Amino acid sequence: MSENTEPAVDLNLALAHGLSSEEYEKVRAILGRTPSYTELGIFSLMWSEHCSYKSSRIHLKRFPTTGPQVLQGPGENAGAIDIGGGLAAIFKMESHNHPSYVEPYQGAATGVGGILRDIFTMGARPIASLNSLRFGSPDHPRMRYLLGGVVGGIAGYGNCVGVPTVGGEVAFHPSYNGNILVNVLNLGIAHAGRIFRGQARGPGNSVFYVGSRTGRDGIHGASLLASASFEADSQTKRPTVQVGDPFAEKLLLEACLELMKTDAIIGIQDMGAAGLTSSSVEMAGRGGTGIDLDLDRVPVREEGMTPYEMMLSESQERMLVIVRRGSEEKVRQIFRKWDLEGVPVGEVSAGGSLRVHFRGKRVADIPVKPIADGAPLLKRPMERPAWQDEVGRLDLTGLKDVVHPPKALKGLLGSLNLCSREWIYRQYDHMVRTNTVVRPGSDAAVIRIKGSPHALALTTDCNGRYCYLDPRSGARIAVAEASRNLACSGAVAQALTDCLNFGNPERPEVMWQFSECVDGIGEACRALEIPVISGNVSFYNETEGKGIFPTPTIGMVGIIEDARLAMRSFFCKEADVVVLLGETGEELGGSEYLSQAHRLEAGPLPVLDLEREEAVQLACIEAIGEGLVSSAHDCAEGGIAVALAESCFHPEGMLGAEVTLPAGRRLDAILFGETQSRILLSLPKFNLGKLEKICQDREAPFSLLGAVGGSRLKIHVGEEAVINTALTELKRPWAEALPAWMV
Amino acid sequence: MKFGIVVFPGSNCEHDCYHVVKHVLRQEACFLWHKDRTLAGSDCVILPGGFAHGDYLRCGAMAKFSPIMETVARFAKEGGPVLGICNGFQILTESGLLPGALVRNRSLHYLCLDLTLRVETTNSPFTAQIPPGKVLKMPVGHGEGCYFADAKTLKRLEVEGRIAFRYCDSKGNLTEESNPNGSLLSIAGVLNERGNVMGFMPHPDRCAESILGNEDGRLIFESVIAATQGH
């Protein structure tokens, strides 16, 4: 479309851009006139749900975001914490759900690309990625294709850039049939004193465009793809998905890090969602300045692009850099070395406006402050769903207890939700950069920091079913479990990032779920003293009116004082004793077992006592820190029986165990119930006394269950032997389920 | 001794090699930019892993046109030790410094995991310090690691003792299972005629420190150091 044929702007066109009529009126009031076509495009992006967080902002304020370790909280490209030795860990998680459903390989790949840029734009070298994935029913005809594409895209992009993908999680449920979730987390390391921010300061400084050329891809990605629900025609949205070029990203990464060693940079920001528009508006907004852009200088991939298209394009692998006056040649030189575009496209101005010029004409002139900070703040109506009480009830009296425990255990181990993820993570380069001390497959991944005695532990966690049954408790549990995963590796949790995946916020039930989850996260964060330092909200995960389970994914990072003491979850020494920290209650509600064995997704969730949780975690961390422990594993989905089996599956040689659990409850609840705040430890017998002392001091419940050894898993409940099965027999379904399903 | 590590724009294991050489083995190390033509006095050249030029076409196919490769070829011709790891191996075959080619893994997927391999000859600067027949454990990470060559070349490699490593099980037996990328003759590493150029698919740079749980990779670097210092 050429400039001359640009459509006339009116209310209908604004509505088609996803703005409401009130928002359109507000635009007219800000400008004092009808916006130009380009201006309308700019407003529609900046005020989209995706960029403005207009439905979520009033809720997100309830998160605790501060702490002595926090160097950068929410509001920048990513959050940052102090990890000692003058270093900062910078991390964030983001969703790429809609694009990945429409085009799984490119959707997931560009999700990785986007989060990497969020990290290195802050001056950090990305050193680890994780991902949290949700797919629909295994029977759904498209799921294999989607999973294969998503995993391929994450691998293809991350492997090429050379950032290891060290962990994550995958779950399947029919609620994701029309909306899969692809949440990607990246963490980078920077010098604490050299964190770069997205700010345009100093009128007269140059605005540089660096990276790949701008094409017509991804136009309306943020506004129409990410900020609206799917209908049956989701495939027609394919052209709004961008195409990734990991090699260009690698060049951009190296060139930016090289440039950051100089003093040329005033501010820098990724041109991610909403491209040139959001990067210029947000940087000027934070800097309290304006920006003049000359679109004739923007490197383009194709002829005849209009200002509207250039401002809205979401072409990947691009950055906007505010360059100190006089340093322009330095920038050009470095980008030339890396064979990338690096050209001035404008200037920081004092006027406080974004002024866009094209072919001698001013095509946009927008005051920055009202568009950056004046995005509508919605207080959407909320309502507790009428069915919420119903699903929270569970009457076990009519429910038959487990008859054949070994069969039930094998069923759980061989289910797609609990089976081995090796088929996935061996497609990810999880070792490049040679920092991976604990590889995928344990409770948390552990990354050593070269030149420092410390290591970082990373995990992602969320149980969507829990959050559907009880959003507030489910979200509390997600935080507690993420923190527990870190504790099992010996790490003290430092901060978290989140990806809040929900349905359509225009539905009061969805807003209620969202608000409850925010409160649940906040409660757990306050109790465990873990601030939220960055995150992302993804609404409209809904197809034809059917929303996903509320899925507030938690990504968490912790520090292990002595990297050499990083713990894995596998039994590794014959004759070690097996100990349980915590206690098992009769809590089957919301469990994977109920869902699989009885097709029942109901019930009150396991009770989470945050004081107990903290006691158990601190005992575990202390025991690992003193070198008393051989393995530590969280009891989560599938209960203690699954946790025991997983502990036996040491990748370098399986080792069995014989344990006795106290009787007196339903057998299914003892074996498969998901009581919170439980950690399985194995340790040499001579350390038992010391562990007991730690547990007493911390007031963490402690019980001796049995010992490691042999090639079978034997579980007694009271006097009765309920499981006595060869490990090979348990491992086969666990190891084969995913590759067998994918074939 | 001094190791020169070539950096192509898409190399991503150059820091890993540098770290092992410099901080673990306490040798001199320097980076060599692919657009340069000097080896800066290096005693051994390493072509590290990665995706040299993005490798959207064929792994390593464009790297042979980087200016430094002419210098590397001359250095190799003069007998200087050149070690190509992973993508470096692919570049060596594309450049004609080694025979054969690395093609798509049998599974068609990228594979990142530990494999076991057997040293087949100690008659090279990269293997001289490894006990004959020893089985080592090393990680691989590649999508195109299936070694392929015509029958005549394979025969020649075998006869001339130029197969440096083969994938095997933990007891040293050659099995299909222990060769997941499907390499012909289970080849994991090959040597040039003179024995001073080795292409090697596994990553010794990823297993040279106790904190990573495996130090088998040190043997390769230590062999080169011993061979060079013995001169």
Short mmCIF file of C-alpha atoms in Angstrom, two decimals, chain B residues 44-181:
data_model
loop_
_atom_site.label_atom_id
_atom_site.label_comp_id
_atom_site.label_asym_id
_atom_site.label_seq_id
_atom_site.Cartn_x
_atom_site.Cartn_y
_atom_site.Cartn_z
CA CYS B 44 48.11 -25.15 17.83
CA VAL B 45 44.95 -23.93 16.09
CA ILE B 46 41.50 -24.84 17.36
CA LEU B 47 38.40 -24.47 15.20
CA PRO B 48 35.69 -24.39 17.88
CA GLY B 49 32.06 -25.49 17.81
CA GLY B 50 29.11 -23.36 16.81
CA PHE B 51 27.39 -22.30 13.62
CA ALA B 52 30.22 -20.49 11.82
CA HIS B 53 28.10 -18.41 9.46
CA GLY B 54 24.67 -19.45 10.66
CA ASP B 55 25.08 -22.62 8.63
CA TYR B 56 21.63 -22.36 7.08
CA LEU B 57 23.15 -23.74 3.90
CA ARG B 58 25.45 -26.60 4.91
CA CYS B 59 27.44 -26.64 8.12
CA GLY B 60 30.84 -25.08 7.57
CA ALA B 61 30.25 -24.53 3.86
CA MET B 62 30.82 -20.80 4.00
CA ALA B 63 33.56 -20.83 6.61
CA LYS B 64 36.10 -22.08 4.09
CA PHE B 65 35.88 -18.67 2.40
CA SER B 66 36.90 -16.80 5.56
CA PRO B 67 40.36 -15.26 5.04
CA ILE B 68 41.88 -17.05 8.04
CA MET B 69 41.25 -20.46 6.52
CA GLU B 70 44.01 -19.96 3.95
CA THR B 71 46.44 -19.33 6.77
CA VAL B 72 45.15 -22.32 8.71
CA ALA B 73 45.59 -24.52 5.61
CA ARG B 74 49.19 -23.35 5.23
CA PHE B 75 49.86 -23.97 8.93
CA ALA B 76 48.43 -27.48 8.58
CA LYS B 77 50.51 -28.15 5.49
CA GLU B 78 53.60 -27.22 7.46
CA GLY B 79 52.68 -29.80 10.08
CA GLY B 80 51.12 -27.52 12.69
CA PRO B 81 48.47 -29.20 14.85
CA VAL B 82 44.91 -28.22 13.95
CA LEU B 83 41.97 -29.46 16.01
CA GLY B 84 38.43 -29.01 14.69
CA ILE B 85 35.76 -29.63 17.28
CA CYS B 86 32.16 -30.22 16.17
CA ASN B 87 31.49 -27.32 13.77
CA GLY B 88 35.27 -27.14 13.45
CA PHE B 89 35.25 -30.73 12.13
CA GLN B 90 32.54 -29.75 9.64
CA ILE B 91 34.65 -26.80 8.51
CA LEU B 92 37.72 -29.02 8.05
CA THR B 93 35.85 -31.42 5.78
CA GLU B 94 34.24 -28.58 3.83
CA SER B 95 37.68 -26.98 3.41
CA GLY B 96 39.15 -30.21 2.14
CA LEU B 97 41.64 -30.48 4.98
CA LEU B 98 39.96 -33.73 5.98
CA PRO B 99 38.12 -36.27 3.84
CA GLY B 100 34.42 -37.08 4.09
CA ALA B 101 31.47 -35.03 5.25
CA LEU B 102 29.22 -34.61 8.26
CA VAL B 103 25.58 -35.08 7.35
CA ARG B 104 22.26 -34.96 9.19
CA ASN B 105 21.99 -37.23 12.22
CA ARG B 106 20.18 -40.47 11.65
CA SER B 107 17.39 -39.33 14.02
CA LEU B 108 17.07 -36.07 12.05
CA HIS B 109 17.19 -34.31 15.42
CA TYR B 110 19.87 -32.28 17.11
CA LEU B 111 21.42 -34.44 19.83
CA CYS B 112 22.94 -33.21 23.06
CA LEU B 113 24.05 -36.01 25.35
CA ASP B 114 27.03 -37.94 26.70
CA LEU B 115 28.44 -40.65 24.48
CA THR B 116 31.25 -43.12 25.00
CA LEU B 117 34.06 -43.47 22.50
CA ARG B 118 37.16 -45.53 22.03
CA VAL B 119 40.54 -44.18 21.04
CA GLU B 120 41.68 -45.98 17.88
CA THR B 121 45.19 -44.66 17.48
CA THR B 122 47.72 -43.08 19.75
CA ASN B 123 49.78 -42.06 16.78
CA SER B 124 48.75 -38.42 16.68
CA PRO B 125 49.47 -35.32 18.71
CA PHE B 126 45.84 -35.36 19.93
CA THR B 127 45.79 -38.91 21.22
CA ALA B 128 49.37 -39.74 22.19
CA GLN B 129 48.69 -39.45 25.92
CA ILE B 130 45.60 -41.66 25.87
CA PRO B 131 46.10 -45.32 26.81
CA PRO B 132 45.48 -47.45 23.68
CA GLY B 133 41.89 -48.65 23.37
CA LYS B 134 40.70 -46.55 26.27
CA VAL B 135 37.00 -45.77 26.44
CA LEU B 136 36.23 -42.12 27.17
CA LYS B 137 32.97 -40.38 27.96
CA MET B 138 32.29 -37.08 26.21
CA PRO B 139 29.27 -34.97 25.37
CA VAL B 140 28.15 -34.27 21.83
CA GLY B 141 25.88 -31.49 20.63
CA HIS B 142 25.10 -31.50 16.94
CA GLY B 143 22.45 -31.88 14.28
CA GLU B 144 24.87 -32.86 11.52
CA GLY B 145 27.31 -35.27 13.08
CA CYS B 146 26.88 -38.37 10.97
CA TYR B 147 30.28 -39.01 9.39
CA PHE B 148 30.01 -40.01 5.76
CA ALA B 149 32.59 -40.92 3.12
CA ASP B 150 32.72 -43.23 0.14
CA ALA B 151 33.81 -46.83 0.64
CA LYS B 152 37.24 -46.22 -0.82
CA THR B 153 37.96 -43.35 1.53
CA LEU B 154 36.69 -45.28 4.52
CA LYS B 155 38.89 -48.21 3.64
CA ARG B 156 41.87 -45.91 3.29
CA LEU B 157 41.20 -44.22 6.61
CA GLU B 158 41.02 -47.59 8.28
CA VAL B 159 44.13 -49.01 6.65
CA GLU B 160 46.18 -45.90 7.30
CA GLY B 161 45.13 -45.73 10.95
CA ARG B 162 43.48 -42.36 10.50
CA ILE B 163 40.30 -43.13 12.39
CA ALA B 164 41.11 -41.45 15.68
CA PHE B 165 37.94 -42.26 17.66
CA ARG B 166 34.88 -44.44 17.31
CA TYR B 167 31.62 -44.33 19.24
CA CYS B 168 31.22 -47.46 21.35
CA ASP B 169 29.38 -48.71 24.40
CA SER B 170 30.83 -48.36 27.88
CA LYS B 171 32.76 -51.62 27.43
CA GLY B 172 34.27 -50.58 24.13
CA ASN B 173 32.00 -52.56 21.81
CA LEU B 174 30.83 -50.93 18.59
CA THR B 175 27.04 -51.06 18.64
CA GLU B 176 24.33 -49.31 16.72
CA GLU B 177 22.88 -47.91 19.93
CA SER B 178 26.10 -46.22 20.93
CA ASN B 179 26.34 -44.47 17.56
CA PRO B 180 23.12 -42.41 17.58
CA ASN B 181 24.08 -40.01 14.82
#
